[in-house]
Short mmCIF file of C-alpha atoms in Angstrom, two decimals:
data_model
loop_
_atom_site.label_atom_id
_atom_site.label_comp_id
_atom_site.label_asym_id
_atom_site.label_seq_id
_atom_site.Cartn_x
_atom_site.Cartn_y
_atom_site.Cartn_z
CA MET A 1 -0.06 0.01 -0.03
CA TYR A 2 2.88 2.50 0.66
CA GLY A 3 5.15 1.40 -1.70
CA ASP A 4 8.75 0.64 -0.10
CA PHE A 5 8.03 2.83 2.51
CA ASN A 6 7.38 1.19 5.87
CA PHE A 7 6.10 3.92 8.37
CA PHE A 8 5.40 1.85 11.28
CA ASP A 9 7.85 -0.52 12.03
CA ILE A 10 6.08 -3.13 14.63
CA LYS A 11 9.05 -5.08 15.34
CA THR A 12 11.26 -1.96 16.42
CA SER A 13 8.09 -0.15 18.31
CA ILE A 14 7.97 -3.14 20.41
CA GLN A 15 11.48 -3.48 21.04
CA GLU A 16 12.14 0.34 21.83
CA ASN A 17 8.88 -0.11 24.39
CA ILE A 18 10.81 -3.29 25.82
CA LYS A 19 13.92 -0.64 26.69
CA ALA A 20 11.76 1.99 27.91
CA GLN A 21 9.95 -0.52 30.52
CA GLU A 22 13.43 -1.53 31.36
CA LYS A 23 14.74 1.47 32.08
CA PHE A 24 12.02 2.61 34.07
CA LEU A 25 12.17 -0.50 36.09
CA LYS A 26 15.65 0.19 36.68
CA SER A 27 15.03 3.84 37.71
CA PHE A 28 12.44 2.79 40.24
CA GLU A 29 14.66 0.14 41.73
CA SER A 30 17.18 3.02 42.21
CA MET A 31 15.13 5.47 43.45
CA MET A 32 13.74 2.56 46.24
CA ASP A 33 17.18 2.27 47.42
CA VAL A 34 18.49 5.65 47.13
CA LYS A 35 20.06 7.19 50.35
CA GLU A 36 17.54 9.64 51.99
CA ASN A 37 20.59 12.44 52.41
CA GLN A 38 24.23 12.37 51.62
CA ALA A 39 24.82 15.65 53.11
CA ASN A 40 26.77 16.79 56.19
CA GLN A 41 28.45 13.47 56.46
CA THR A 42 31.57 15.07 57.24
CA ALA A 43 32.87 14.08 60.84
CA ARG A 44 31.48 17.34 63.25
CA GLU A 45 30.32 18.15 66.39
CA ILE A 46 28.47 21.16 68.19
CA VAL A 47 30.56 23.38 70.27
CA PHE A 48 28.82 26.11 70.77
CA GLU A 49 25.04 27.41 70.47
CA GLU A 50 23.33 30.46 70.93
CA ASP A 51 19.07 30.83 70.33
CA LYS A 52 18.39 29.22 66.90
CA LEU A 53 22.19 29.21 65.69
CA LYS A 54 24.87 26.00 66.07
CA LEU A 55 28.37 26.40 65.65
CA PHE A 56 30.11 23.26 64.39
CA HIS A 57 33.59 22.29 64.58
CA TYR A 58 34.85 19.24 61.97
CA LYS A 59 37.07 16.57 63.60
CA LYS A 60 40.40 17.03 62.11
CA SER A 61 41.59 14.79 60.06
CA ALA A 62 45.34 15.74 58.36
CA ALA A 63 48.94 15.13 59.84
CA TYR A 64 49.48 18.99 60.04
CA VAL A 65 46.31 21.39 60.90
CA SER A 66 46.26 25.08 60.28
CA LYS A 67 47.08 27.20 63.71
CA VAL A 68 44.64 29.47 62.23
CA PRO A 69 41.34 27.95 62.52
CA THR A 70 38.52 29.12 59.65
CA LEU A 71 34.96 30.05 60.71
CA ILE A 72 32.67 29.35 57.12
CA ILE A 73 29.61 32.08 57.43
CA TYR A 74 26.95 31.00 54.93
CA ALA A 75 24.13 32.79 53.91
CA LEU A 76 20.62 33.18 55.58
CA VAL A 77 18.65 31.67 53.11
CA ASN A 78 18.82 28.06 52.00
CA THR A 79 21.36 26.18 54.61
CA PRO A 80 24.95 25.38 54.21
CA SER A 81 24.65 21.59 53.74
CA MET A 82 25.34 21.76 50.00
CA MET A 83 29.12 22.60 50.89
CA ASP A 84 28.98 18.82 52.41
CA ILE A 85 27.31 16.63 50.01
CA GLY A 86 28.61 13.08 48.93
CA GLN A 87 32.07 12.44 50.52
CA GLU A 88 33.81 12.70 47.53
CA LYS A 89 32.45 15.30 46.62
CA SER A 90 32.52 17.20 49.82
CA PHE A 91 34.28 20.72 49.27
CA ILE A 92 34.50 21.26 53.56
CA LYS A 93 35.91 17.29 53.86
CA LYS A 94 38.33 18.22 51.17
CA LEU A 95 39.26 21.55 53.00
CA VAL A 96 39.56 19.83 56.44
CA ASP A 97 41.63 16.58 54.32
CA SER A 98 43.71 19.10 53.35
CA GLY A 99 44.60 20.61 56.95
CA LEU A 100 42.63 23.46 57.78
CA ASP A 101 40.92 23.45 61.20
CA VAL A 102 37.15 24.54 60.20
CA TYR A 103 34.23 25.63 61.90
CA LEU A 104 30.86 26.36 60.49
CA ILE A 105 27.90 28.69 61.66
CA GLU A 106 24.28 26.95 60.77
CA TRP A 107 21.81 29.87 61.35
CA GLY A 108 18.83 27.70 61.81
CA PHE A 109 14.94 28.45 61.06
CA PRO A 110 13.79 31.66 62.37
CA THR A 111 10.01 31.51 63.81
CA GLN A 112 7.75 34.30 64.93
CA GLU A 113 9.64 35.30 68.14
CA ASP A 114 12.73 36.15 65.85
CA LYS A 115 11.07 38.39 63.53
CA TYR A 116 12.98 41.17 65.52
CA LEU A 117 16.46 40.71 64.79
CA THR A 118 18.53 42.68 63.10
CA LEU A 119 21.56 43.02 60.64
CA ASP A 120 23.27 44.13 64.51
CA ASP A 121 22.15 40.60 65.64
CA TYR A 122 23.58 38.73 63.21
CA ILE A 123 27.02 40.38 62.57
CA ASN A 124 27.49 42.01 66.29
CA ILE A 125 26.35 39.22 68.18
CA TYR A 126 25.87 36.11 66.70
CA ILE A 127 29.24 35.87 64.09
CA ASP A 128 31.02 37.85 67.08
CA ASP A 129 29.95 35.45 70.01
CA CYS A 130 30.91 32.50 67.48
CA VAL A 131 34.25 34.02 66.52
CA GLU A 132 34.79 35.09 70.41
CA TYR A 133 34.64 31.21 71.33
CA ILE A 134 36.83 29.78 68.66
CA LYS A 135 39.51 32.39 70.11
CA LYS A 136 38.83 31.55 73.22
CA GLU A 137 39.44 27.65 72.37
CA ASN A 138 42.26 27.70 70.14
CA LYS A 139 43.90 30.55 72.64
CA VAL A 140 44.65 32.70 69.35
CA ASP A 141 44.32 36.53 68.65
CA LYS A 142 42.46 36.23 65.23
CA ILE A 143 41.00 33.84 62.62
CA ASN A 144 40.07 33.55 59.17
CA LEU A 145 36.84 34.12 57.83
CA LEU A 146 35.13 32.28 54.56
CA GLY A 147 32.63 33.73 53.87
CA VAL A 148 29.76 32.37 51.11
CA CYS A 149 27.17 34.68 49.00
CA GLN A 150 25.23 36.64 51.39
CA GLY A 151 27.75 35.45 54.18
CA GLY A 152 30.53 36.75 52.36
CA THR A 153 28.75 39.92 52.31
CA PHE A 154 28.13 39.88 56.21
CA SER A 155 32.04 38.42 56.52
CA LEU A 156 32.91 41.60 55.02
CA MET A 157 31.13 43.56 57.26
CA TYR A 158 31.80 41.97 60.56
CA THR A 159 35.61 42.48 59.53
CA ALA A 160 35.44 46.15 58.74
CA LEU A 161 33.75 46.53 62.35
CA HIS A 162 35.91 44.19 64.00
CA SER A 163 39.19 44.24 62.07
CA ASP A 164 41.53 43.30 65.38
CA LYS A 165 39.64 39.61 65.52
CA ILE A 166 40.60 38.73 61.60
CA LYS A 167 43.61 37.47 59.89
CA ASN A 168 42.56 36.60 56.60
CA ILE A 169 39.50 36.94 54.35
CA VAL A 170 38.16 34.73 51.85
CA THR A 171 35.15 35.43 49.92
CA MET A 172 33.29 33.28 47.54
CA VAL A 173 30.75 33.95 45.60
CA THR A 174 30.28 37.04 47.24
CA PRO A 175 28.40 40.42 45.90
CA VAL A 176 29.05 43.61 47.08
CA ASP A 177 28.21 46.37 44.55
CA PHE A 178 24.37 45.56 43.93
CA SER A 179 24.05 48.28 41.26
CA THR A 180 24.13 45.69 38.30
CA ASP A 181 21.22 44.93 36.64
CA ASP A 182 22.98 41.87 35.27
CA GLY A 183 20.93 39.02 36.63
CA LEU A 184 17.48 38.65 37.26
CA LEU A 185 17.73 38.28 40.81
CA PHE A 186 19.30 41.83 40.68
CA ARG A 187 17.03 43.66 38.36
CA TRP A 188 14.13 42.00 40.59
CA GLY A 189 15.38 42.60 44.15
CA LYS A 190 15.22 46.45 43.08
CA TYR A 191 11.63 46.22 42.56
CA LEU A 192 10.80 44.37 46.02
CA ASN A 193 8.85 45.67 48.82
CA PRO A 194 10.39 44.12 51.65
CA ASP A 195 8.47 46.12 54.02
CA ARG A 196 5.30 45.03 53.06
CA MET A 197 6.02 41.54 53.11
CA VAL A 198 7.96 41.74 56.77
CA GLU A 199 4.29 43.87 57.68
CA ALA A 200 2.27 40.96 56.29
CA TYR A 201 4.69 37.79 57.84
CA GLY A 202 6.66 38.81 59.99
CA VAL A 203 9.38 35.98 59.14
CA VAL A 204 9.14 35.85 55.66
CA PRO A 205 8.03 31.98 55.09
CA GLY A 206 11.34 30.05 53.24
CA GLU A 207 8.19 28.68 50.84
CA PHE A 208 7.37 32.32 49.70
CA MET A 209 10.91 32.57 49.16
CA ASN A 210 11.33 29.39 47.01
CA THR A 211 7.88 30.39 44.87
CA GLY A 212 9.40 33.99 44.39
CA PHE A 213 13.01 32.62 42.95
CA LEU A 214 11.54 29.68 41.12
CA THR A 215 9.70 31.49 38.80
CA LEU A 216 12.84 33.22 37.50
CA LYS A 217 14.29 29.81 36.63
CA PRO A 218 14.13 28.99 32.48
CA ILE A 219 11.28 25.84 32.20
CA SER A 220 14.21 24.31 30.54
CA LEU A 221 16.58 24.45 33.21
CA MET A 222 14.12 22.61 35.45
CA VAL A 223 12.99 19.83 32.57
CA ASN A 224 16.86 19.13 31.69
CA LYS A 225 17.62 18.23 35.21
CA TYR A 226 15.47 16.13 35.37
CA VAL A 227 16.38 13.93 31.90
CA ASP A 228 19.71 14.32 33.25
CA VAL A 229 19.02 12.54 36.58
CA ILE A 230 17.14 9.56 34.53
CA ASN A 231 20.78 9.86 31.69
CA ASP A 232 23.04 9.36 34.82
CA LEU A 233 21.00 6.36 37.13
CA ASP A 234 24.30 4.53 36.06
CA GLU A 235 26.44 6.31 38.12
CA PRO A 236 26.96 5.66 41.92
CA ASP A 237 25.59 8.15 44.45
CA HIS A 238 24.22 10.20 41.57
CA LEU A 239 20.89 9.88 42.73
CA SER A 240 21.41 10.06 45.69
CA ASN A 241 23.02 13.36 45.37
CA PHE A 242 20.36 14.73 43.10
CA MET A 243 18.06 14.39 45.83
CA THR A 244 20.17 15.74 48.38
CA MET A 245 20.35 18.75 46.39
CA GLU A 246 16.85 18.60 45.42
CA LYS A 247 16.04 19.04 49.32
CA TRP A 248 18.60 21.83 49.80
CA ILE A 249 16.76 23.76 47.35
CA PHE A 250 13.50 23.57 48.87
CA ASP A 251 14.65 23.43 52.35
CA SER A 252 14.43 26.96 52.84
CA PRO A 253 14.55 28.81 56.17
CA GLY A 254 12.55 31.80 57.00
CA GLN A 255 13.74 35.05 56.97
CA ALA A 256 13.80 37.43 59.95
CA GLY A 257 11.69 40.38 59.00
CA MET A 258 14.11 43.20 60.37
CA ALA A 259 17.39 41.88 59.30
CA TYR A 260 15.52 40.97 55.74
CA LYS A 261 14.41 44.03 55.41
CA ASP A 262 16.79 45.93 55.97
CA PHE A 263 19.37 44.13 53.71
CA LEU A 264 16.95 44.46 50.88
CA ASN A 265 16.41 47.94 51.15
CA SER A 266 19.95 48.81 51.91
CA MET A 267 21.84 46.65 49.68
CA TYR A 268 19.80 45.73 46.42
CA LYS A 269 17.65 49.36 46.46
CA GLU A 270 20.24 51.80 47.73
CA ASN A 271 23.70 49.98 47.17
CA LYS A 272 24.81 51.54 50.46
CA LEU A 273 27.73 49.45 51.27
CA CYS A 274 29.49 50.05 47.90
CA LYS A 275 28.71 53.79 48.27
CA GLY A 276 30.32 53.61 51.89
CA GLU A 277 26.98 54.51 53.67
CA MET A 278 26.36 51.33 55.57
CA GLU A 279 25.61 51.40 59.27
CA VAL A 280 25.45 48.46 61.61
CA ALA A 281 23.82 49.55 64.81
CA GLY A 282 24.89 53.20 64.45
CA LYS A 283 28.31 52.53 63.01
CA LYS A 284 29.76 52.80 59.22
CA VAL A 285 30.80 50.16 57.61
CA ASP A 286 33.96 50.98 55.83
CA LEU A 287 35.45 48.24 53.94
CA LYS A 288 38.84 50.49 53.35
CA LYS A 289 39.60 49.48 57.04
CA ILE A 290 39.91 45.97 55.85
CA THR A 291 43.45 45.76 55.41
CA GLN A 292 43.65 41.83 55.93
CA PRO A 293 44.55 39.75 52.98
CA VAL A 294 41.65 38.96 51.26
CA LEU A 295 40.79 35.98 48.73
CA ASN A 296 37.62 36.80 46.60
CA LEU A 297 36.51 34.10 44.43
CA TYR A 298 33.49 34.07 42.16
CA ALA A 299 31.95 31.76 39.62
CA GLU A 300 32.05 32.96 35.79
CA LYS A 301 29.20 31.19 34.58
CA ASP A 302 27.38 32.19 38.27
CA ASN A 303 23.40 33.56 37.34
CA GLN A 304 22.66 34.31 40.87
CA VAL A 305 25.21 36.63 42.09
CA PRO A 306 26.89 37.88 38.64
CA ASN A 307 30.44 38.92 38.49
CA GLN A 308 29.76 42.65 38.30
CA ALA A 309 28.59 42.45 41.86
CA THR A 310 31.93 40.54 42.78
CA ILE A 311 34.72 42.10 40.99
CA PRO A 312 34.82 45.64 42.15
CA MET A 313 35.70 44.41 45.77
CA LYS A 314 38.98 45.09 44.65
CA ASP A 315 38.58 48.84 44.67
CA LEU A 316 36.46 48.83 47.86
CA VAL A 317 38.55 47.50 50.37
CA GLY A 318 41.69 48.73 52.17
CA SER A 319 43.98 45.43 51.91
CA LYS A 320 47.15 45.64 49.67
CA ASP A 321 47.37 41.81 49.41
CA TYR A 322 44.16 41.53 47.52
CA THR A 323 43.82 38.37 44.77
CA ALA A 324 40.44 37.70 42.87
CA LYS A 325 40.29 34.02 40.99
CA GLY A 326 37.37 33.13 38.33
CA PHE A 327 36.33 29.43 37.74
CA PRO A 328 34.57 28.48 34.31
CA THR A 329 31.77 27.22 36.90
CA GLY A 330 28.31 28.31 38.02
CA HIS A 331 27.12 29.47 41.52
CA ILE A 332 26.66 25.70 43.11
CA GLY A 333 29.31 24.58 40.81
CA MET A 334 31.58 26.24 43.11
CA PHE A 335 31.17 23.77 45.79
CA VAL A 336 29.81 20.13 44.19
CA SER A 337 31.69 20.02 40.67
CA GLY A 338 34.90 18.14 40.14
CA ARG A 339 36.48 21.47 39.13
CA SER A 340 35.62 22.42 42.96
CA GLN A 341 37.51 19.50 44.40
CA ARG A 342 40.53 19.87 41.74
CA GLU A 343 40.88 23.85 41.63
CA VAL A 344 38.60 25.63 44.04
CA ALA A 345 39.43 24.33 47.54
CA PRO A 346 42.69 23.44 46.75
CA THR A 347 43.36 27.26 45.96
CA VAL A 348 41.38 27.91 49.20
CA VAL A 349 43.55 25.76 51.47
CA GLU A 350 47.08 27.33 49.38
CA TRP A 351 46.13 30.58 49.65
CA LEU A 352 44.86 30.12 53.56
CA LYS A 353 47.85 28.10 54.62
CA LYS A 354 50.45 30.42 53.22
CA ARG A 355 48.92 33.52 55.17
CA SER A 356 48.29 31.61 58.19
CA ARG A 357 51.45 30.92 60.60
#
């Protein structure tokens, strides 16, 4: 009827259907066996607590450990667990195994009783109390800071206000100049009304934050993410790591109202830190007072913190020992990729060790 054309090859169709079913069954079996959480497996203990905050200390695993402890300060949005996903890919484990003495702040999940927390509380109380604990415990006068994203902005502000307590500072994917429109989040942030959100919620819910941020993601990225999982099911622990990342993305803490409002208004709307106009508890935050060595690491393909928000740091701080380095990866790739293990973490370790003697 159709000559030499074969529009419907029943045999091929059946074979492809069988293969598809086999792959589905294999995927189902893999999902049944997957471990629920691959995060935070590097050995650690809680050494200090204050309100919702927990300070963790990682068990030393190297023959030689730096005498100057390093405190990691993460953003208030999301949790720092993505820095310790899977022991083969863990950024934190790489730091610890390479000889750094690592501490980490977990901010916890604010409740309504925390709605009046301010930037002063986070910087001059919570961070400062952790720094003082680490100094006393290790009998040192100064420690290193490693700040990530908004946590890097906090680290810069803390160092400017408490310069005598910090020896070196590392910032990773950290915004300082919020005037750029290169990036949806930075364009979007200028038109938010945090005052109304805080008036409505008190503590801005993590679910609200997720809904807002996820609307900025192209649908193709969301779809391709799941396609990649099916294609990579044969890789050991890939699905476990993926599920852990999914949990990390959606398991977002709420935002304490006053601090959230102050940060968005001061940074995204008025760019006060970059202009030298930022004040915390009545004290001006002058980044020129940061004369410590500074290592500024950024992701060249970052779609969350554009390079234009990070690179200007060089002209804002007062350090004469300033190093900036970009890596050809994305925001999260700085912590969970093969490049993170091969290049990013070793860069942090080598730089800090040279300046922590």
